[in-house]
Amino acid sequence: GGFRSRQLSTMLDQLQWITLAGKPDSDRLRVVAEGECSSEETARKLADLLNGVLTLAGAGLDNAKTRRQLDPALREAYLALLKGADISKIDRGDTKSVRLAFEITSAFLESARRSSTGLPEAAPAKPAPGNTTKAKKGHT
């Protein structure tokens, strides 16, 4: 399983550097991934490819089958992440960069946690077998 793209792999092979950074900001984490190359054409193609991936991901989340199968809160969290994502090209003279920036919110993490455990907000604790106490007649 998982996502594989020969085109993306080829683009990433043309990068001189890939930098990944995160900055906590109250209840969210701002994540920035930046790739640097020497060719304007490579930077343009990579930016176009990443924009295409965001578009396809959004379309996939709007798919009727996905709407039925994915927890609504998690789907909304993914959509918010995609909507807030920004792809930009930076010209630094000799080098060109493509930057992908997005925010991971506490709401996103909470939705993902609930979805991965398959549990609602809080599941009531069950007593261990044999350790249950029964109320005696006339006592509460």
PDB file of C-alpha atoms in Angstrom:
ATOM      1  CA  GLY A   1       0.000   0.000   0.000  1.00  0.00           C
ATOM      2  CA  GLY A   2       0.911   3.630   0.244  1.00  0.00           C
ATOM      3  CA  PHE A   3       1.504   6.357  -2.272  1.00  0.00           C
ATOM      4  CA  ARG A   4       4.155   5.885  -4.972  1.00  0.00           C
ATOM      5  CA  SER A   5       5.003   8.274  -7.757  1.00  0.00           C
ATOM      6  CA  ARG A   6       7.828   7.731 -10.195  1.00  0.00           C
ATOM      7  CA  GLN A   7       7.469  11.373 -11.301  1.00  0.00           C
ATOM      8  CA  LEU A   8       7.813  12.680  -7.729  1.00  0.00           C
ATOM      9  CA  SER A   9      10.764  10.359  -7.094  1.00  0.00           C
ATOM     10  CA  THR A  10      12.509  11.664 -10.235  1.00  0.00           C
ATOM     11  CA  MET A  11      11.887  15.274  -9.145  1.00  0.00           C
ATOM     12  CA  LEU A  12      13.234  14.644  -5.652  1.00  0.00           C
ATOM     13  CA  ASP A  13      16.391  13.062  -7.127  1.00  0.00           C
ATOM     14  CA  GLN A  14      17.104  16.393  -8.866  1.00  0.00           C
ATOM     15  CA  LEU A  15      17.130  18.351  -5.605  1.00  0.00           C
ATOM     16  CA  GLN A  16      20.433  19.339  -4.013  1.00  0.00           C
ATOM     17  CA  TRP A  17      18.933  19.763  -0.538  1.00  0.00           C
ATOM     18  CA  ILE A  18      15.712  19.005   1.266  1.00  0.00           C
ATOM     19  CA  THR A  19      15.073  20.830   4.519  1.00  0.00           C
ATOM     20  CA  LEU A  20      12.272  19.979   6.926  1.00  0.00           C
ATOM     21  CA  ALA A  21      11.444  22.323   9.796  1.00  0.00           C
ATOM     22  CA  GLY A  22       8.726  22.635  12.397  1.00  0.00           C
ATOM     23  CA  LYS A  23       7.781  25.543  14.628  1.00  0.00           C
ATOM     24  CA  PRO A  24       5.369  25.121  17.545  1.00  0.00           C
ATOM     25  CA  ASP A  25       2.865  27.960  17.818  1.00  0.00           C
ATOM     26  CA  SER A  26       0.434  27.649  20.756  1.00  0.00           C
ATOM     27  CA  ASP A  27      -1.981  24.828  19.748  1.00  0.00           C
ATOM     28  CA  ARG A  28      -0.469  24.083  16.342  1.00  0.00           C
ATOM     29  CA  LEU A  29       2.753  23.055  14.626  1.00  0.00           C
ATOM     30  CA  ARG A  30       3.812  24.903  11.497  1.00  0.00           C
ATOM     31  CA  VAL A  31       5.694  22.520   9.185  1.00  0.00           C
ATOM     32  CA  VAL A  32       7.836  23.661   6.264  1.00  0.00           C
ATOM     33  CA  ALA A  33       9.533  21.389   3.730  1.00  0.00           C
ATOM     34  CA  GLU A  34      11.825  23.057   1.221  1.00  0.00           C
ATOM     35  CA  GLY A  35      13.721  21.557  -1.695  1.00  0.00           C
ATOM     36  CA  GLU A  36      16.564  23.371  -3.447  1.00  0.00           C
ATOM     37  CA  CYS A  37      17.778  22.843  -7.007  1.00  0.00           C
ATOM     38  CA  SER A  38      19.762  24.712  -9.655  1.00  0.00           C
ATOM     39  CA  SER A  39      17.147  24.581 -12.423  1.00  0.00           C
ATOM     40  CA  GLU A  40      14.125  26.863 -12.776  1.00  0.00           C
ATOM     41  CA  GLU A  41      12.419  24.142 -14.831  1.00  0.00           C
ATOM     42  CA  THR A  42      12.845  21.556 -12.064  1.00  0.00           C
ATOM     43  CA  ALA A  43      11.478  23.990  -9.466  1.00  0.00           C
ATOM     44  CA  ARG A  44       8.481  24.810 -11.659  1.00  0.00           C
ATOM     45  CA  LYS A  45       7.732  21.143 -12.373  1.00  0.00           C
ATOM     46  CA  LEU A  46       8.037  20.221  -8.696  1.00  0.00           C
ATOM     47  CA  ALA A  47       5.732  23.071  -7.638  1.00  0.00           C
ATOM     48  CA  ASP A  48       3.205  22.027 -10.302  1.00  0.00           C
ATOM     49  CA  LEU A  49       3.403  18.394  -9.194  1.00  0.00           C
ATOM     50  CA  LEU A  50       2.886  19.273  -5.520  1.00  0.00           C
ATOM     51  CA  ASN A  51      -0.063  21.538  -6.391  1.00  0.00           C
ATOM     52  CA  GLY A  52      -1.506  18.627  -8.376  1.00  0.00           C
ATOM     53  CA  VAL A  53      -1.106  16.292  -5.404  1.00  0.00           C
ATOM     54  CA  LEU A  54      -2.985  18.768  -3.181  1.00  0.00           C
ATOM     55  CA  THR A  55      -5.764  19.046  -5.771  1.00  0.00           C
ATOM     56  CA  LEU A  56      -6.058  15.259  -6.125  1.00  0.00           C
ATOM     57  CA  ALA A  57      -6.069  14.791  -2.348  1.00  0.00           C
ATOM     58  CA  GLY A  58      -8.903  17.306  -2.026  1.00  0.00           C
ATOM     59  CA  ALA A  59     -10.861  15.589  -4.794  1.00  0.00           C
ATOM     60  CA  GLY A  60     -10.289  12.235  -3.118  1.00  0.00           C
ATOM     61  CA  LEU A  61     -11.677  13.557   0.155  1.00  0.00           C
ATOM     62  CA  ASP A  62     -14.775  14.813  -1.700  1.00  0.00           C
ATOM     63  CA  ASN A  63     -15.363  11.397  -3.276  1.00  0.00           C
ATOM     64  CA  ALA A  64     -18.685   9.832  -2.196  1.00  0.00           C
ATOM     65  CA  LYS A  65     -17.031   6.548  -1.155  1.00  0.00           C
ATOM     66  CA  THR A  66     -14.471   8.401   0.976  1.00  0.00           C
ATOM     67  CA  ARG A  67     -17.231  10.468   2.584  1.00  0.00           C
ATOM     68  CA  ARG A  68     -18.978   7.241   3.636  1.00  0.00           C
ATOM     69  CA  GLN A  69     -15.844   5.477   4.892  1.00  0.00           C
ATOM     70  CA  LEU A  70     -13.904   8.274   6.601  1.00  0.00           C
ATOM     71  CA  ASP A  71     -14.852   9.691   9.979  1.00  0.00           C
ATOM     72  CA  PRO A  72     -16.413  13.132   9.259  1.00  0.00           C
ATOM     73  CA  ALA A  73     -14.229  14.931  11.827  1.00  0.00           C
ATOM     74  CA  LEU A  74     -11.067  13.395  10.368  1.00  0.00           C
ATOM     75  CA  ARG A  75     -12.170  14.261   6.834  1.00  0.00           C
ATOM     76  CA  GLU A  76     -12.740  17.883   7.876  1.00  0.00           C
ATOM     77  CA  ALA A  77      -9.325  17.945   9.571  1.00  0.00           C
ATOM     78  CA  TYR A  78      -7.655  16.690   6.373  1.00  0.00           C
ATOM     79  CA  LEU A  79      -9.552  19.252   4.287  1.00  0.00           C
ATOM     80  CA  ALA A  80      -8.468  22.053   6.627  1.00  0.00           C
ATOM     81  CA  LEU A  81      -4.847  20.892   6.382  1.00  0.00           C
ATOM     82  CA  LEU A  82      -5.028  20.845   2.576  1.00  0.00           C
ATOM     83  CA  LYS A  83      -6.796  24.210   2.421  1.00  0.00           C
ATOM     84  CA  GLY A  84      -4.101  25.798   4.584  1.00  0.00           C
ATOM     85  CA  ALA A  85      -1.193  24.279   2.652  1.00  0.00           C
ATOM     86  CA  ASP A  86       0.914  26.689   0.631  1.00  0.00           C
ATOM     87  CA  ILE A  87       3.360  25.862  -2.155  1.00  0.00           C
ATOM     88  CA  SER A  88       5.718  28.577  -3.313  1.00  0.00           C
ATOM     89  CA  LYS A  89       8.803  28.971  -5.495  1.00  0.00           C
ATOM     90  CA  ILE A  90      11.758  31.015  -4.283  1.00  0.00           C
ATOM     91  CA  ASP A  91      14.465  32.345  -6.599  1.00  0.00           C
ATOM     92  CA  ARG A  92      17.770  32.800  -4.788  1.00  0.00           C
ATOM     93  CA  GLY A  93      19.850  33.618  -7.837  1.00  0.00           C
ATOM     94  CA  ASP A  94      22.017  30.531  -8.366  1.00  0.00           C
ATOM     95  CA  THR A  95      19.514  28.233  -6.709  1.00  0.00           C
ATOM     96  CA  LYS A  96      15.764  27.809  -6.881  1.00  0.00           C
ATOM     97  CA  SER A  97      13.612  26.418  -4.082  1.00  0.00           C
ATOM     98  CA  VAL A  98      10.140  24.997  -3.721  1.00  0.00           C
ATOM     99  CA  ARG A  99       8.535  25.371  -0.312  1.00  0.00           C
ATOM    100  CA  LEU A 100       5.566  23.453   1.068  1.00  0.00           C
ATOM    101  CA  ALA A 101       4.144  24.899   4.289  1.00  0.00           C
ATOM    102  CA  PHE A 102       1.189  23.641   6.324  1.00  0.00           C
ATOM    103  CA  GLU A 103      -0.101  23.603   9.892  1.00  0.00           C
ATOM    104  CA  ILE A 104      -0.936  20.619  12.035  1.00  0.00           C
ATOM    105  CA  THR A 105      -3.556  21.728  14.556  1.00  0.00           C
ATOM    106  CA  SER A 106      -4.511  20.136  17.846  1.00  0.00           C
ATOM    107  CA  ALA A 107      -7.942  19.438  16.301  1.00  0.00           C
ATOM    108  CA  PHE A 108      -6.233  17.507  13.489  1.00  0.00           C
ATOM    109  CA  LEU A 109      -4.200  15.442  15.965  1.00  0.00           C
ATOM    110  CA  GLU A 110      -7.259  14.742  18.116  1.00  0.00           C
ATOM    111  CA  SER A 111      -9.291  13.617  15.078  1.00  0.00           C
ATOM    112  CA  ALA A 112      -6.451  11.367  13.941  1.00  0.00           C
ATOM    113  CA  ARG A 113      -6.070   9.895  17.438  1.00  0.00           C
ATOM    114  CA  ARG A 114      -9.781   9.126  17.738  1.00  0.00           C
ATOM    115  CA  SER A 115      -9.860   7.642  14.256  1.00  0.00           C
ATOM    116  CA  SER A 116      -6.815   5.409  14.824  1.00  0.00           C
ATOM    117  CA  THR A 117      -8.133   3.984  18.090  1.00  0.00           C
ATOM    118  CA  GLY A 118     -11.658   3.644  16.787  1.00  0.00           C
ATOM    119  CA  LEU A 119     -12.914   4.907  20.118  1.00  0.00           C
ATOM    120  CA  PRO A 120     -15.212   7.801  20.896  1.00  0.00           C
ATOM    121  CA  GLU A 121     -14.010  10.694  23.085  1.00  0.00           C
ATOM    122  CA  ALA A 122     -13.697   8.549  26.225  1.00  0.00           C
ATOM    123  CA  ALA A 123     -14.589   4.908  26.693  1.00  0.00           C
ATOM    124  CA  PRO A 124     -15.932   3.891  30.106  1.00  0.00           C
ATOM    125  CA  ALA A 125     -13.620   1.601  32.051  1.00  0.00           C
ATOM    126  CA  LYS A 126     -14.793  -1.990  32.463  1.00  0.00           C
ATOM    127  CA  PRO A 127     -14.209  -3.791  35.749  1.00  0.00           C
ATOM    128  CA  ALA A 128     -11.882  -6.792  35.602  1.00  0.00           C
ATOM    129  CA  PRO A 129     -13.705 -10.165  35.538  1.00  0.00           C
ATOM    130  CA  GLY A 130     -14.243 -11.537  39.026  1.00  0.00           C
ATOM    131  CA  ASN A 131     -13.585  -8.167  40.661  1.00  0.00           C
ATOM    132  CA  THR A 132     -17.114  -6.894  40.510  1.00  0.00           C
ATOM    133  CA  THR A 133     -18.817  -6.011  43.734  1.00  0.00           C
ATOM    134  CA  LYS A 134     -22.467  -6.766  44.092  1.00  0.00           C
ATOM    135  CA  ALA A 135     -24.675  -4.661  46.306  1.00  0.00           C
ATOM    136  CA  LYS A 136     -26.131  -6.672  49.165  1.00  0.00           C
ATOM    137  CA  LYS A 137     -29.851  -6.738  49.479  1.00  0.00           C
ATOM    138  CA  GLY A 138     -31.004  -3.619  51.260  1.00  0.00           C
ATOM    139  CA  HIS A 139     -27.631  -1.819  50.841  1.00  0.00           C
ATOM    140  CA  THR A 140     -26.741   0.637  48.130  1.00  0.00           C
TER     141      THR A 140
END
